[in-house]
Amino acid sequence: MRRFTLIWTGQVASLLGSGMTWFVLGVWIYETTGSALLFALSLFSATLPQVLLLPVAGVLVDRWDRRRVLILADAAAAALSVGLALLFLLDVVAVWHVYLANALGAAVTAFKTPAFVAATGSLVPREQLARASGMSDSGQAASQIAAPMLGAFLYTLIGAEGVILVDVGTFVLSLLVLLAVPIPRPPRGAPEGKPSFLREARYGWSFLAGRPGLPGLLAYFVVLNFFLNLSWVAVTPAILDLASPRVLGAVLSTGYAGMLAGGVMMGAWGGPARRVDGVLLGGALFGGSLVALGLATGAVALAGAMFGLLFSVPLINGSFRAIWQGGAPPEVHGRVASAILMVARSSVPVAFLVGGPLVESVFEPSLLPGGPLAGSVGRLLGVGPGRGAGLMFLLLGLAFLAVTYACRASPAIRGIKEAPPGPELEPARH
């Protein structure tokens, strides 16, 4: 695990810088425009290119040196951050500049994410995959705990351009680690057996379709990501309507502390022996936390619900990754990871696209004084800014608990087991 830990450390530093930048850009857009819709569109621009590029990226990641992909991705992300910082320094930045930077950054991430997942499979023994996943989630959480509060502090001190330049420094640190630490390449077959690009691109889908219950579990992730990101659209505007960016930073940091705790737990424990139980147990906690988020009316209660919500993520992710990574040979992890990520995240841009109008035009007006639900649902949830978002959280939580119960009752999903690579999983030859 030593080489993985070194690379993981550099990636955590990069995530901290990126997290501060994303936080500051979100606050800047909402403070500049006052629109939940435009804020949601910034999230949409940061996800759609990634989803569209993942199938191509997965094949190329398996064909190319994964260490080189990670190095080029960090270098490209650093260049984007430098350009964005210059726009702020020259005071010519516009909202569409942020959208464009987000879209280009998402394209870079489409290559970086499967490359890191595939590199993990090459660096870590199979029995340690769930723990490595827990480390990845806890590292992401640790960076995101600090990112909102540190980003809010630096935003008031050195402005958006200063925060973005700090982000550039973290990319440089990550690059230095990648340049110093080798990543082994998986074995390759004879060059004369090289398959076509389209055949390689289809491999990830063939793997998923050939595993009983796995498509159903992946559909569960589509719903989970839709509900999570629909909620995420509402959290920032709802809190900023009531409090300062520092309060928002504190609430989000508490949530990521939950993700850190869940990641540390998975890193030490490795999850339940039946991986699918870990997925569904985490899903039940996720749904219950959404219900609690909907009922919360103060900063402390919101922070507690966010803690539980993100605590469930490492348990769900780590258990699911152990299921599929244990059943696919390392040389095809890029393609399988890309197929899974594309399907699981396909609902994320949709959530960002519809979340803004839902919050701004449907849920929030319904629970304002004099709103259509103020006299009925308002007696339970309260009336005023932010309570419409609370109603959405509550409905999403109840719906997800029902979906989790349905998956638990499905024999195909309940019977999923981590399986070793079978003869039908013939690795692509280069």
CSV table of C-alpha atoms in Angstrom, one decimal, residues 50-376:
chain,number,residue,atom,x,y,z
A,50,GLN,CA,-17.5,14.2,-17.8
A,51,VAL,CA,-20.5,11.9,-18.3
A,52,LEU,CA,-20.3,12.2,-22.1
A,53,LEU,CA,-16.5,11.6,-22.3
A,54,LEU,CA,-16.3,8.6,-19.9
A,55,PRO,CA,-16.7,5.8,-22.5
A,56,VAL,CA,-13.9,7.2,-24.6
A,57,ALA,CA,-11.7,8.0,-21.6
A,58,GLY,CA,-12.1,4.4,-20.2
A,59,VAL,CA,-10.7,2.8,-23.4
A,60,LEU,CA,-7.8,5.3,-23.7
A,61,VAL,CA,-6.9,4.9,-20.0
A,62,ASP,CA,-6.6,1.2,-20.5
A,63,ARG,CA,-4.5,1.7,-23.6
A,64,TRP,CA,-2.2,4.5,-22.2
A,65,ASP,CA,0.1,4.6,-19.2
A,66,ARG,CA,-2.2,5.5,-16.3
A,67,ARG,CA,0.5,7.4,-14.5
A,68,ARG,CA,1.0,9.6,-17.6
A,69,VAL,CA,-2.7,10.2,-17.8
A,70,LEU,CA,-2.8,11.4,-14.2
A,71,ILE,CA,0.2,13.7,-14.7
A,72,LEU,CA,-1.3,15.3,-17.9
A,73,ALA,CA,-4.7,15.7,-16.1
A,74,ASP,CA,-3.2,17.5,-13.2
A,75,ALA,CA,-1.2,19.7,-15.5
A,76,ALA,CA,-4.2,20.6,-17.6
A,77,ALA,CA,-6.3,21.4,-14.5
A,78,ALA,CA,-3.5,23.7,-13.2
A,79,ALA,CA,-3.5,25.5,-16.5
A,80,LEU,CA,-7.2,26.0,-16.4
A,81,SER,CA,-7.0,27.4,-12.8
A,82,VAL,CA,-4.3,29.9,-13.9
A,83,GLY,CA,-6.5,31.2,-16.7
A,84,LEU,CA,-9.5,31.6,-14.4
A,85,ALA,CA,-7.3,33.4,-11.8
A,86,LEU,CA,-6.1,35.8,-14.5
A,87,LEU,CA,-9.7,36.7,-15.4
A,88,PHE,CA,-10.5,37.5,-11.8
A,89,LEU,CA,-7.3,39.5,-11.4
A,90,LEU,CA,-8.1,41.6,-14.6
A,91,ASP,CA,-11.7,42.0,-13.3
A,92,VAL,CA,-13.2,40.8,-16.6
A,93,VAL,CA,-14.7,37.5,-15.3
A,94,ALA,CA,-18.3,36.7,-16.2
A,95,VAL,CA,-20.5,33.8,-15.2
A,96,TRP,CA,-20.1,32.1,-18.6
A,97,HIS,CA,-16.3,32.0,-18.0
A,98,VAL,CA,-16.9,29.9,-14.9
A,99,TYR,CA,-19.3,27.6,-16.8
A,100,LEU,CA,-16.6,27.2,-19.5
A,101,ALA,CA,-13.9,26.5,-17.0
A,102,ASN,CA,-16.1,24.0,-15.2
A,103,ALA,CA,-16.9,22.2,-18.5
A,104,LEU,CA,-13.2,21.9,-19.4
A,105,GLY,CA,-12.3,20.8,-15.9
A,106,ALA,CA,-15.0,18.1,-16.2
A,107,ALA,CA,-13.5,16.9,-19.4
A,108,VAL,CA,-10.1,16.5,-17.6
A,109,THR,CA,-11.8,14.7,-14.7
A,110,ALA,CA,-13.3,12.2,-17.2
A,111,PHE,CA,-9.8,10.9,-17.8
A,112,LYS,CA,-8.4,11.4,-14.3
A,113,THR,CA,-11.1,9.5,-12.3
A,114,PRO,CA,-10.9,6.2,-14.2
A,115,ALA,CA,-7.1,6.5,-14.4
A,116,PHE,CA,-6.9,6.8,-10.6
A,117,VAL,CA,-9.4,3.9,-10.1
A,118,ALA,CA,-7.5,1.7,-12.5
A,119,ALA,CA,-4.2,2.6,-11.0
A,120,THR,CA,-5.5,1.6,-7.6
A,121,GLY,CA,-6.3,-1.8,-9.0
A,122,SER,CA,-2.7,-2.1,-10.1
A,123,LEU,CA,-1.2,-0.9,-6.9
A,124,VAL,CA,-3.3,-2.6,-4.2
A,125,PRO,CA,-3.9,-6.3,-3.5
A,126,ARG,CA,-7.4,-7.5,-4.2
A,127,GLU,CA,-8.1,-8.2,-0.5
A,128,GLN,CA,-7.2,-4.5,0.3
A,129,LEU,CA,-9.5,-2.9,-2.4
A,130,ALA,CA,-12.3,-2.0,0.1
A,131,ARG,CA,-9.8,-0.4,2.4
A,132,ALA,CA,-8.2,1.5,-0.4
A,133,SER,CA,-11.7,2.7,-1.4
A,134,GLY,CA,-12.2,3.8,2.2
A,135,MET,CA,-8.9,5.7,2.1
A,136,SER,CA,-10.0,7.4,-1.1
A,137,ASP,CA,-13.3,8.5,0.4
A,138,SER,CA,-11.8,9.6,3.7
A,139,GLY,CA,-9.1,11.6,1.8
A,140,GLN,CA,-11.8,13.3,-0.3
A,141,ALA,CA,-13.8,14.0,2.9
A,142,ALA,CA,-10.8,15.3,4.8
A,143,SER,CA,-10.0,17.8,2.0
A,144,GLN,CA,-13.7,18.8,1.8
A,145,ILE,CA,-14.0,19.3,5.6
A,146,ALA,CA,-11.3,22.0,5.3
A,147,ALA,CA,-12.2,23.3,1.9
A,148,PRO,CA,-15.5,25.2,2.7
A,149,MET,CA,-14.3,26.8,5.9
A,150,LEU,CA,-10.8,27.6,4.6
A,151,GLY,CA,-12.2,28.7,1.2
A,152,ALA,CA,-14.7,31.0,3.0
A,153,PHE,CA,-11.9,32.5,5.1
A,154,LEU,CA,-9.5,33.0,2.2
A,155,TYR,CA,-12.3,34.4,0.0
A,156,THR,CA,-12.8,37.3,2.4
A,157,LEU,CA,-9.0,37.7,2.8
A,158,ILE,CA,-7.5,37.3,-0.7
A,159,GLY,CA,-10.5,37.1,-3.0
A,160,ALA,CA,-11.5,34.4,-5.5
A,161,GLU,CA,-8.3,34.9,-7.5
A,162,GLY,CA,-6.1,34.2,-4.5
A,163,VAL,CA,-8.0,31.0,-3.7
A,164,ILE,CA,-7.7,29.8,-7.2
A,165,LEU,CA,-3.9,30.4,-7.2
A,166,VAL,CA,-3.7,28.3,-4.0
A,167,ASP,CA,-5.4,25.6,-5.9
A,168,VAL,CA,-2.7,25.8,-8.6
A,169,GLY,CA,-0.1,25.2,-5.9
A,170,THR,CA,-1.9,22.0,-4.8
A,171,PHE,CA,-1.9,20.7,-8.4
A,172,VAL,CA,1.9,21.3,-8.5
A,173,LEU,CA,2.3,19.2,-5.4
A,174,SER,CA,0.3,16.4,-6.8
A,175,LEU,CA,2.3,16.5,-10.0
A,176,LEU,CA,5.6,16.2,-8.1
A,177,VAL,CA,4.3,13.1,-6.3
A,178,LEU,CA,3.2,11.5,-9.5
A,179,LEU,CA,6.6,12.2,-11.1
A,180,ALA,CA,8.4,10.5,-8.2
A,181,VAL,CA,6.2,7.4,-7.7
A,182,PRO,CA,6.0,4.7,-10.4
A,183,ILE,CA,2.7,2.9,-11.2
A,184,PRO,CA,3.0,-0.6,-12.6
A,185,ARG,CA,1.3,-1.3,-15.9
A,186,PRO,CA,-0.9,-4.4,-16.1
A,187,PRO,CA,0.3,-7.2,-18.4
A,188,ARG,CA,-0.5,-6.9,-22.1
A,189,GLY,CA,-1.2,-9.5,-24.7
A,190,ALA,CA,0.3,-9.9,-28.2
A,191,PRO,CA,0.0,-6.8,-30.4
A,192,GLU,CA,-1.5,-8.8,-33.3
A,193,GLY,CA,-4.6,-9.5,-31.2
A,194,LYS,CA,-5.5,-5.8,-30.8
A,195,PRO,CA,-9.3,-5.3,-30.8
A,196,SER,CA,-11.1,-2.3,-32.3
A,197,PHE,CA,-11.7,0.8,-30.3
A,198,LEU,CA,-15.5,0.2,-30.4
A,199,ARG,CA,-15.1,-3.4,-29.2
A,200,GLU,CA,-13.0,-2.2,-26.3
A,201,ALA,CA,-15.5,0.5,-25.5
A,202,ARG,CA,-18.3,-2.1,-25.3
A,203,TYR,CA,-16.3,-4.3,-22.9
A,204,GLY,CA,-17.4,-2.3,-19.8
A,205,TRP,CA,-21.0,-2.7,-20.8
A,206,SER,CA,-20.6,-6.4,-21.5
A,207,PHE,CA,-19.0,-6.9,-18.1
A,208,LEU,CA,-22.0,-5.2,-16.3
A,209,ALA,CA,-24.6,-7.0,-18.4
A,210,GLY,CA,-23.0,-10.4,-17.7
A,211,ARG,CA,-23.1,-10.1,-13.9
A,212,PRO,CA,-26.6,-11.1,-12.5
A,213,GLY,CA,-28.0,-8.3,-10.3
A,214,LEU,CA,-25.3,-5.8,-11.1
A,215,PRO,CA,-27.4,-3.8,-13.6
A,216,GLY,CA,-30.1,-3.5,-11.0
A,217,LEU,CA,-27.6,-2.3,-8.3
A,218,LEU,CA,-26.2,0.2,-10.8
A,219,ALA,CA,-29.7,1.5,-11.4
A,220,TYR,CA,-29.9,2.0,-7.6
A,221,PHE,CA,-26.8,4.2,-7.9
A,222,VAL,CA,-28.5,6.3,-10.6
A,223,VAL,CA,-31.4,7.1,-8.3
A,224,LEU,CA,-29.0,7.7,-5.4
A,225,ASN,CA,-26.9,10.2,-7.4
A,226,PHE,CA,-30.0,11.9,-8.7
A,227,PHE,CA,-31.4,12.4,-5.2
A,228,LEU,CA,-28.1,13.4,-3.7
A,229,ASN,CA,-27.3,16.1,-6.3
A,230,LEU,CA,-30.9,17.3,-6.4
A,231,SER,CA,-30.5,18.0,-2.7
A,232,TRP,CA,-27.0,19.5,-3.2
A,233,VAL,CA,-28.5,22.1,-5.5
A,234,ALA,CA,-30.9,23.2,-2.7
A,235,VAL,CA,-28.4,23.2,0.3
A,236,THR,CA,-26.2,26.2,-0.7
A,237,PRO,CA,-29.0,28.6,-1.7
A,238,ALA,CA,-31.2,27.6,1.3
A,239,ILE,CA,-28.4,28.3,3.8
A,240,LEU,CA,-27.2,31.5,2.1
A,241,ASP,CA,-30.7,32.8,2.3
A,242,LEU,CA,-30.5,32.6,6.1
A,243,ALA,CA,-26.8,33.0,7.0
A,244,SER,CA,-23.4,33.9,5.8
A,245,PRO,CA,-20.9,31.9,3.7
A,246,ARG,CA,-19.0,31.0,6.9
A,247,VAL,CA,-22.1,29.3,8.3
A,248,LEU,CA,-22.5,27.5,5.0
A,249,GLY,CA,-18.9,26.4,5.2
A,250,ALA,CA,-19.3,25.1,8.7
A,251,VAL,CA,-22.4,23.1,7.8
A,252,LEU,CA,-20.7,21.6,4.7
A,253,SER,CA,-17.5,20.9,6.6
A,254,THR,CA,-19.5,19.0,9.3
A,255,GLY,CA,-21.0,16.9,6.5
A,256,TYR,CA,-17.6,16.1,5.1
A,257,ALA,CA,-16.5,15.2,8.6
A,258,GLY,CA,-19.2,12.5,8.4
A,259,MET,CA,-17.7,11.3,5.1
A,260,LEU,CA,-14.2,11.3,6.7
A,261,ALA,CA,-15.5,9.2,9.6
A,262,GLY,CA,-17.2,6.8,7.2
A,263,GLY,CA,-14.0,6.5,5.1
A,264,VAL,CA,-11.9,5.9,8.2
A,265,MET,CA,-14.4,3.2,9.3
A,266,MET,CA,-14.2,1.5,5.9
A,267,GLY,CA,-10.4,1.8,5.8
A,268,ALA,CA,-10.1,0.0,9.1
A,269,TRP,CA,-13.0,-2.4,8.8
A,270,GLY,CA,-13.2,-3.1,5.0
A,271,GLY,CA,-17.0,-3.4,5.1
A,272,PRO,CA,-19.3,-6.4,5.7
A,273,ALA,CA,-18.4,-9.8,4.2
A,274,ARG,CA,-21.5,-9.6,2.0
A,275,ARG,CA,-20.7,-6.4,0.0
A,276,VAL,CA,-24.3,-5.9,-1.2
A,277,ASP,CA,-25.4,-5.6,2.5
A,278,GLY,CA,-22.9,-2.7,2.9
A,279,VAL,CA,-24.5,-0.9,-0.1
A,280,LEU,CA,-28.1,-1.3,1.1
A,281,LEU,CA,-27.2,-0.5,4.8
A,282,GLY,CA,-25.5,2.7,3.6
A,283,GLY,CA,-28.5,3.5,1.4
A,284,ALA,CA,-30.9,3.2,4.4
A,285,LEU,CA,-28.7,5.6,6.3
A,286,PHE,CA,-28.7,7.9,3.3
A,287,GLY,CA,-32.5,8.0,3.0
A,288,GLY,CA,-33.0,8.5,6.7
A,289,SER,CA,-30.5,11.4,6.7
A,290,LEU,CA,-32.4,13.1,3.9
A,291,VAL,CA,-35.5,12.9,6.0
A,292,ALA,CA,-33.6,14.4,9.0
A,293,LEU,CA,-32.3,17.2,6.7
A,294,GLY,CA,-35.9,18.0,5.6
A,295,LEU,CA,-37.0,18.3,9.3
A,296,ALA,CA,-34.0,20.3,10.4
A,297,THR,CA,-34.6,24.0,11.0
A,298,GLY,CA,-31.3,25.3,12.5
A,299,ALA,CA,-27.6,25.2,11.6
A,300,VAL,CA,-26.8,22.6,14.2
A,301,ALA,CA,-29.6,20.2,13.0
A,302,LEU,CA,-28.6,20.8,9.4
A,303,ALA,CA,-25.0,20.0,10.2
A,304,GLY,CA,-26.0,16.8,12.0
A,305,ALA,CA,-28.1,15.6,9.1
A,306,MET,CA,-25.4,16.4,6.6
A,307,PHE,CA,-23.0,14.4,8.8
A,308,GLY,CA,-25.2,11.3,8.5
A,309,LEU,CA,-25.8,11.8,4.8
A,310,LEU,CA,-22.2,11.9,3.8
A,311,PHE,CA,-21.2,9.2,6.4
A,312,SER,CA,-23.2,6.8,4.3
A,313,VAL,CA,-21.2,7.5,1.1
A,314,PRO,CA,-18.0,5.6,1.8
A,315,LEU,CA,-19.9,2.5,3.0
A,316,ILE,CA,-21.9,2.5,-0.2
A,317,ASN,CA,-19.0,3.3,-2.6
A,318,GLY,CA,-16.5,1.0,-0.9
A,319,SER,CA,-18.8,-2.0,-0.9
A,320,PHE,CA,-19.8,-1.5,-4.5
A,321,ARG,CA,-16.2,-1.0,-5.7
A,322,ALA,CA,-15.2,-4.2,-4.0
A,323,ILE,CA,-18.0,-6.1,-5.8
A,324,TRP,CA,-16.9,-5.1,-9.3
A,325,GLN,CA,-13.2,-4.7,-8.9
A,326,GLY,CA,-13.0,-8.1,-7.4
A,327,GLY,CA,-14.6,-9.5,-10.5
A,328,ALA,CA,-12.6,-7.7,-13.2
A,329,PRO,CA,-9.0,-8.1,-14.2
A,330,PRO,CA,-6.8,-5.0,-13.5
A,331,GLU,CA,-6.0,-4.4,-17.2
A,332,VAL,CA,-9.7,-3.6,-18.0
A,333,HIS,CA,-10.5,-1.6,-14.8
A,334,GLY,CA,-10.4,1.7,-16.8
A,335,ARG,CA,-13.2,0.6,-19.2
A,336,VAL,CA,-15.3,-1.0,-16.5
A,337,ALA,CA,-14.9,2.0,-14.2
A,338,SER,CA,-15.8,4.4,-17.0
A,339,ALA,CA,-19.0,2.4,-17.9
A,340,ILE,CA,-20.0,2.3,-14.2
A,341,LEU,CA,-19.3,6.0,-13.7
A,342,MET,CA,-21.1,7.0,-16.8
A,343,VAL,CA,-24.3,5.1,-15.9
A,344,ALA,CA,-24.1,6.1,-12.2
A,345,ARG,CA,-23.5,9.7,-12.9
A,346,SER,CA,-25.9,10.0,-15.9
A,347,SER,CA,-28.5,11.4,-13.5
A,348,VAL,CA,-26.2,14.1,-12.0
A,349,PRO,CA,-26.5,16.7,-14.9
A,350,VAL,CA,-30.2,16.1,-14.9
A,351,ALA,CA,-30.4,16.7,-11.2
A,352,PHE,CA,-28.5,20.0,-11.6
A,353,LEU,CA,-30.6,21.0,-14.6
A,354,VAL,CA,-34.0,20.5,-12.9
A,355,GLY,CA,-32.9,21.2,-9.3
A,356,GLY,CA,-32.6,25.0,-9.7
A,357,PRO,CA,-36.1,25.5,-11.2
A,358,LEU,CA,-37.7,23.1,-8.7
A,359,VAL,CA,-36.2,24.9,-5.7
A,360,GLU,CA,-36.7,28.4,-7.1
A,361,SER,CA,-40.1,28.1,-8.7
A,362,VAL,CA,-41.9,25.1,-7.0
A,363,PHE,CA,-40.8,24.2,-3.5
A,364,GLU,CA,-39.6,27.5,-2.1
A,365,PRO,CA,-42.7,29.5,-3.1
A,366,SER,CA,-45.0,26.8,-1.7
A,367,LEU,CA,-43.8,27.3,1.9
A,368,LEU,CA,-43.4,31.1,1.9
A,369,PRO,CA,-45.9,33.1,3.9
A,370,GLY,CA,-49.2,32.9,2.0
A,371,GLY,CA,-47.9,30.0,-0.2
A,372,PRO,CA,-50.2,27.1,-1.2
A,373,LEU,CA,-48.8,24.7,1.4
A,374,ALA,CA,-48.1,27.2,4.2
A,375,GLY,CA,-51.3,26.4,6.0
A,376,SER,CA,-50.9,22.6,5.8
